[in-house]
Amino acid sequence: MHVAIIMDGNGRWAMQRGLPRTAGHAHGAKAVRRAVESAVRHGIQTLTLYAFSSDNWARPRAEVTALMRLFRRYLMAETQLCVERGVRINAIGRRDRLSAALLRVLERSEQLTEHCSKLHLRIAIDYSAQHSILEAARRGPADQRHWRTLLDEVNHSALPAGDVDLLIRTGGEQRLSDFLLWESAYAELYFSESLWPEFDEKGFAAALADYNGRQRRYGALVTEQGGNPR
Ligand code: FPP
């Protein structure tokens, strides 16, 4: 099962407490840790987290810098734990605009967790679904390969992640914000009112329970035997 999360609400969480937005992101990193643990516990195969969209470059420079530093710190602090838990780390998105320092740490995390197979944790940094699709289309005709493979290549996805089954967005808003548009063609959408820093094991379990109660038809009719057409 592939779960994808749009982690929204860090800024509001901080503002409610009279803290700078960057404090919200720091607490958001703790929620990332919890989400990874929850995903392992629930036997999820793939978890894709939207950490930084290509449009987020438009945020104030100080916030962008703080976020990039947070990603680097998270990777430095969590990689060993991921190895122990069988979590393979992979970033998706553009790499050409990331700092050399972040890229170095990221590539190290990817290499150290390459053999891990319990959970594939994909962190979307400088990611835009539209950009990925356009890039894949641009490359496509030259070698006639399958779209999905091309998208994985564009996104530097070491493992083919397949379609999203459940897409969660926290923070109360209900939009896709250029996240995994191709892969979410038949994703079940779940919107949580919780702000990301407060999203916890209970919230994760509630989203999964909701998903498990859905009937997925992929545009077909439900068969008499029940079950998903795919
Ligand atoms: C959206 O909240 C969140 C982001 C743009 C950043 C997401 C980053 C993290 C959760 C930090 C840690 C991530 C990793 C992978 C270690 P917002 O700032 O738009 O919140 P708002 O809508 O309340 O302003």
Tab-separated table of C-alpha atoms and ligand atoms in Angstrom:
chain	number	residue	atom	x	y	z
A	1	MET	CA	0.000	0.000	0.000
A	2	HIS	CA	1.215	3.467	-0.915
A	3	VAL	CA	0.285	6.345	1.410
A	4	ALA	CA	1.126	9.928	0.449
A	5	ILE	CA	0.843	12.894	2.805
A	6	ILE	CA	0.586	16.631	2.220
A	7	MET	CA	1.904	17.885	5.549
A	8	ASP	CA	0.110	21.201	5.914
A	9	GLY	CA	-0.397	23.493	8.885
A	10	ASN	CA	3.070	23.997	10.388
A	11	GLY	CA	2.864	27.776	10.083
A	12	ARG	CA	-0.596	28.026	11.646
A	13	TRP	CA	0.413	25.675	14.451
A	14	ALA	CA	3.312	27.996	15.294
A	15	MET	CA	1.302	31.203	14.977
A	16	GLN	CA	-1.366	29.876	17.335
A	17	ARG	CA	1.399	29.571	19.921
A	18	GLY	CA	3.051	32.885	19.204
A	19	LEU	CA	6.073	31.102	17.750
A	20	PRO	CA	7.925	31.762	14.488
A	21	ARG	CA	6.813	29.651	11.521
A	22	THR	CA	10.146	27.845	11.577
A	23	ALA	CA	9.266	26.457	15.027
A	24	GLY	CA	6.197	24.931	13.382
A	25	HIS	CA	8.419	23.229	10.828
A	26	ALA	CA	10.709	21.910	13.561
A	27	HIS	CA	7.714	20.372	15.313
A	28	GLY	CA	6.580	19.151	11.925
A	29	ALA	CA	9.796	17.147	11.707
A	30	LYS	CA	8.789	15.355	14.903
A	31	ALA	CA	5.469	14.489	13.308
A	32	VAL	CA	7.408	13.096	10.331
A	33	ARG	CA	9.236	10.771	12.709
A	34	ARG	CA	5.898	9.627	14.177
A	35	ALA	CA	4.375	9.117	10.738
A	36	VAL	CA	7.295	6.930	9.665
A	37	GLU	CA	6.915	4.846	12.827
A	38	SER	CA	3.164	4.536	12.225
A	39	ALA	CA	3.724	3.493	8.640
A	40	VAL	CA	6.167	0.770	9.710
A	41	ARG	CA	3.776	-0.404	12.411
A	42	HIS	CA	0.883	-0.620	9.956
A	43	GLY	CA	2.915	-2.487	7.361
A	44	ILE	CA	2.691	0.263	4.723
A	45	GLN	CA	5.096	-0.410	1.839
A	46	THR	CA	5.514	3.139	0.545
A	47	LEU	CA	5.139	6.498	2.250
A	48	THR	CA	5.630	9.667	0.201
A	49	LEU	CA	5.823	12.931	2.147
A	50	TYR	CA	5.480	16.368	0.560
A	51	ALA	CA	8.243	18.295	2.300
A	52	PHE	CA	8.928	21.125	-0.154
A	53	SER	CA	7.091	21.967	-3.344
A	54	SER	CA	8.795	23.748	-6.207
A	55	ASP	CA	6.457	26.670	-5.482
A	56	ASN	CA	7.773	26.864	-1.909
A	57	TRP	CA	10.905	28.608	-3.248
A	58	ALA	CA	8.694	31.718	-3.261
A	59	ARG	CA	8.604	31.754	0.561
A	60	PRO	CA	10.824	34.165	2.510
A	61	ARG	CA	14.475	33.271	2.173
A	62	ALA	CA	14.896	32.676	5.914
A	63	GLU	CA	12.063	30.130	5.928
A	64	VAL	CA	13.466	28.306	2.892
A	65	THR	CA	16.906	28.168	4.500
A	66	ALA	CA	15.435	26.874	7.758
A	67	LEU	CA	13.500	24.171	5.924
A	68	MET	CA	16.546	23.032	3.956
A	69	ARG	CA	18.575	22.891	7.164
A	70	LEU	CA	15.793	20.903	8.811
A	71	PHE	CA	15.780	18.340	5.996
A	72	ARG	CA	19.545	17.944	6.324
A	73	ARG	CA	19.350	17.586	10.107
A	74	TYR	CA	16.497	15.105	9.850
A	75	LEU	CA	18.447	12.945	7.424
A	76	MET	CA	21.584	13.094	9.552
A	77	ALA	CA	19.673	12.211	12.713
A	78	GLU	CA	17.304	9.584	11.343
A	79	THR	CA	19.267	7.581	8.809
A	80	GLN	CA	20.764	5.121	11.276
A	81	LEU	CA	17.360	4.549	12.866
A	82	CYS	CA	15.920	3.973	9.415
A	83	VAL	CA	18.581	1.340	8.712
A	84	GLU	CA	17.636	-0.416	11.957
A	85	ARG	CA	13.941	-0.293	11.105
A	86	GLY	CA	14.324	-1.361	7.495
A	87	VAL	CA	13.290	2.004	6.055
A	88	ARG	CA	14.673	2.869	2.650
A	89	ILE	CA	15.030	6.618	2.150
A	90	ASN	CA	14.713	8.219	-1.230
A	91	ALA	CA	14.067	11.795	-2.294
A	92	ILE	CA	11.878	12.645	-5.244
A	93	GLY	CA	11.869	15.945	-7.091
A	94	ARG	CA	14.498	18.122	-8.712
A	95	ARG	CA	18.043	17.912	-7.405
A	96	ASP	CA	19.695	20.587	-9.490
A	97	ARG	CA	18.571	23.423	-7.202
A	98	LEU	CA	19.443	21.809	-3.855
A	99	SER	CA	22.547	22.886	-1.981
A	100	ALA	CA	25.645	20.707	-2.247
A	101	ALA	CA	25.476	20.132	1.528
A	102	LEU	CA	21.907	18.804	1.431
A	103	LEU	CA	22.596	16.737	-1.656
A	104	ARG	CA	25.598	15.108	-0.029
A	105	VAL	CA	23.634	14.110	3.082
A	106	LEU	CA	20.690	12.974	1.001
A	107	GLU	CA	22.781	10.758	-1.249
A	108	ARG	CA	24.484	9.281	1.797
A	109	SER	CA	21.092	8.447	3.377
A	110	GLU	CA	19.956	6.885	0.125
A	111	GLN	CA	23.078	4.751	-0.108
A	112	LEU	CA	23.040	3.650	3.530
A	113	THR	CA	19.397	2.568	3.357
A	114	GLU	CA	19.545	1.085	-0.133
A	115	HIS	CA	19.173	-2.478	1.154
A	116	CYS	CA	16.190	-1.708	3.422
A	117	SER	CA	12.919	-3.175	2.261
A	118	LYS	CA	10.280	-2.824	4.965
A	119	LEU	CA	9.128	0.700	4.153
A	120	HIS	CA	10.094	2.905	1.223
A	121	LEU	CA	10.120	6.469	2.549
A	122	ARG	CA	10.071	8.994	-0.275
A	123	ILE	CA	10.589	12.620	0.665
A	124	ALA	CA	9.449	15.069	-1.986
A	125	ILE	CA	11.793	18.060	-2.063
A	126	ASP	CA	11.641	20.701	-4.802
A	127	TYR	CA	8.853	18.605	-6.211
A	128	SER	CA	6.229	19.564	-8.780
A	129	ALA	CA	4.023	16.909	-10.316
A	130	GLN	CA	3.397	19.049	-13.382
A	131	HIS	CA	7.118	19.531	-13.894
A	132	SER	CA	7.726	15.774	-13.577
A	133	ILE	CA	4.994	14.979	-16.070
A	134	LEU	CA	6.204	17.570	-18.567
A	135	GLU	CA	9.799	16.365	-18.226
A	136	ALA	CA	8.726	12.759	-18.763
A	137	ALA	CA	6.699	13.815	-21.794
A	138	ARG	CA	9.675	15.708	-23.163
A	139	ARG	CA	11.895	12.640	-22.846
A	140	GLY	CA	9.193	10.151	-23.765
A	141	PRO	CA	9.134	10.038	-27.554
A	142	ALA	CA	12.903	9.564	-27.731
A	143	ASP	CA	12.907	6.114	-26.185
A	144	GLN	CA	9.261	5.089	-26.170
A	145	ARG	CA	9.408	3.777	-22.651
A	146	HIS	CA	6.571	3.506	-20.215
A	147	TRP	CA	5.367	6.713	-18.602
A	148	ARG	CA	5.681	5.463	-15.081
A	149	THR	CA	9.300	4.483	-15.567
A	150	LEU	CA	9.999	7.877	-17.064
A	151	LEU	CA	8.311	9.657	-14.164
A	152	ASP	CA	10.307	7.596	-11.670
A	153	GLU	CA	13.468	8.529	-13.520
A	154	VAL	CA	12.632	12.216	-13.579
A	155	ASN	CA	11.885	12.055	-9.860
A	156	HIS	CA	15.029	10.087	-9.056
A	157	SER	CA	12.837	7.401	-7.540
A	158	ALA	CA	15.175	4.500	-6.916
A	159	LEU	CA	12.276	2.088	-6.656
A	160	PRO	CA	9.140	2.271	-8.745
A	161	ALA	CA	6.554	3.440	-6.200
A	162	GLY	CA	3.396	2.756	-8.156
A	163	ASP	CA	0.074	4.458	-7.694
A	164	VAL	CA	-0.975	6.202	-4.515
A	165	ASP	CA	-3.678	4.319	-2.616
A	166	LEU	CA	-4.368	6.861	0.099
A	167	LEU	CA	-3.578	10.567	-0.069
A	168	ILE	CA	-3.798	12.385	3.265
A	169	ARG	CA	-3.755	16.154	3.618
A	170	THR	CA	-3.633	17.741	7.050
A	171	GLY	CA	-4.356	21.357	7.953
A	172	GLY	CA	-8.014	21.490	6.940
A	173	GLU	CA	-7.560	22.516	3.328
A	174	GLN	CA	-8.716	20.340	0.476
A	175	ARG	CA	-6.464	20.608	-2.551
A	176	LEU	CA	-3.683	18.649	-4.242
A	177	SER	CA	-1.123	21.452	-4.604
A	178	ASP	CA	0.733	19.838	-7.522
A	179	PHE	CA	1.536	16.638	-5.612
A	180	LEU	CA	1.693	13.233	-7.346
A	181	LEU	CA	-0.994	14.175	-9.866
A	182	TRP	CA	-0.282	11.234	-12.161
A	183	GLU	CA	0.176	8.646	-9.434
A	184	SER	CA	-2.975	9.738	-7.577
A	185	ALA	CA	-5.317	9.092	-10.488
A	186	TYR	CA	-7.349	6.670	-8.350
A	187	ALA	CA	-6.101	7.613	-4.888
A	188	GLU	CA	-8.592	7.791	-2.054
A	189	LEU	CA	-8.443	11.275	-0.557
A	190	TYR	CA	-8.524	11.938	3.164
A	191	PHE	CA	-8.540	15.409	4.664
A	192	SER	CA	-7.704	15.947	8.305
A	193	GLU	CA	-8.415	19.094	10.307
A	194	SER	CA	-5.303	18.446	12.425
A	195	LEU	CA	-2.381	20.768	11.812
A	196	TRP	CA	0.642	18.714	10.751
A	197	PRO	CA	2.711	19.097	13.965
A	198	GLU	CA	-0.145	17.561	15.940
A	199	PHE	CA	-0.812	14.689	13.530
A	200	ASP	CA	-0.091	11.526	15.469
A	201	GLU	CA	-0.451	7.743	15.530
A	202	LYS	CA	-4.183	8.106	16.234
A	203	GLY	CA	-4.625	10.396	13.248
A	204	PHE	CA	-2.721	7.986	11.019
A	205	ALA	CA	-4.802	5.037	12.246
A	206	ALA	CA	-8.024	7.015	11.700
A	207	ALA	CA	-7.036	7.754	8.088
A	208	LEU	CA	-6.265	4.081	7.455
A	209	ALA	CA	-9.538	2.970	9.062
A	210	ASP	CA	-11.414	5.417	6.839
A	211	TYR	CA	-9.557	4.103	3.780
A	212	ASN	CA	-10.334	0.504	4.713
A	213	GLY	CA	-14.028	1.338	4.750
A	214	ARG	CA	-13.939	2.686	1.183
A	215	GLN	CA	-14.926	0.747	-1.873
A	216	ARG	CA	-12.448	1.210	-4.709
A	217	ARG	CA	-13.950	0.718	-8.133
A	218	TYR	CA	-11.428	2.329	-10.504
A	219	GLY	CA	-14.285	3.399	-12.736
A	220	ALA	CA	-15.615	-0.140	-13.051
A	221	LEU	CA	-18.569	-1.762	-11.320
A	222	VAL	CA	-18.222	-3.769	-8.149
A	223	THR	CA	-18.152	-7.478	-8.933
A	224	GLU	CA	-20.623	-9.827	-7.267
A	225	GLN	CA	-17.756	-11.425	-5.440
A	226	GLY	CA	-16.837	-7.981	-4.114
A	227	GLY	CA	-13.205	-6.976	-4.020
A	228	ASN	CA	-11.403	-4.407	-6.042
A	229	PRO	CA	-11.474	-4.616	-9.826
A	230	ARG	CA	-7.691	-3.989	-9.892
B	1	FPP	C1	3.291	23.233	5.016
B	1	FPP	O1	2.883	23.969	6.152
B	1	FPP	C2	4.540	22.591	5.295
B	1	FPP	C3	5.698	22.775	4.612
B	1	FPP	C4	5.793	23.690	3.457
B	1	FPP	C5	6.934	22.122	5.011
B	1	FPP	C6	6.817	20.681	5.402
B	1	FPP	C7	8.006	20.381	6.182
B	1	FPP	C8	8.028	19.684	7.327
B	1	FPP	C9	6.881	18.943	7.888
B	1	FPP	C10	9.313	19.698	8.076
B	1	FPP	C11	9.996	18.419	8.235
B	1	FPP	C12	10.083	17.578	7.034
B	1	FPP	C13	10.994	16.597	6.912
B	1	FPP	C14	10.923	15.709	5.747
B	1	FPP	C15	12.047	16.378	7.899
B	1	FPP	P1	2.733	25.527	6.026
B	1	FPP	O2	4.003	26.139	6.453
B	1	FPP	O3	2.264	25.902	4.657
B	1	FPP	O4	1.609	25.777	7.090
B	1	FPP	P2	0.474	26.870	7.028
B	1	FPP	O5	-0.449	26.483	5.895
B	1	FPP	O6	-0.181	26.735	8.351
B	1	FPP	O7	1.139	28.197	6.824
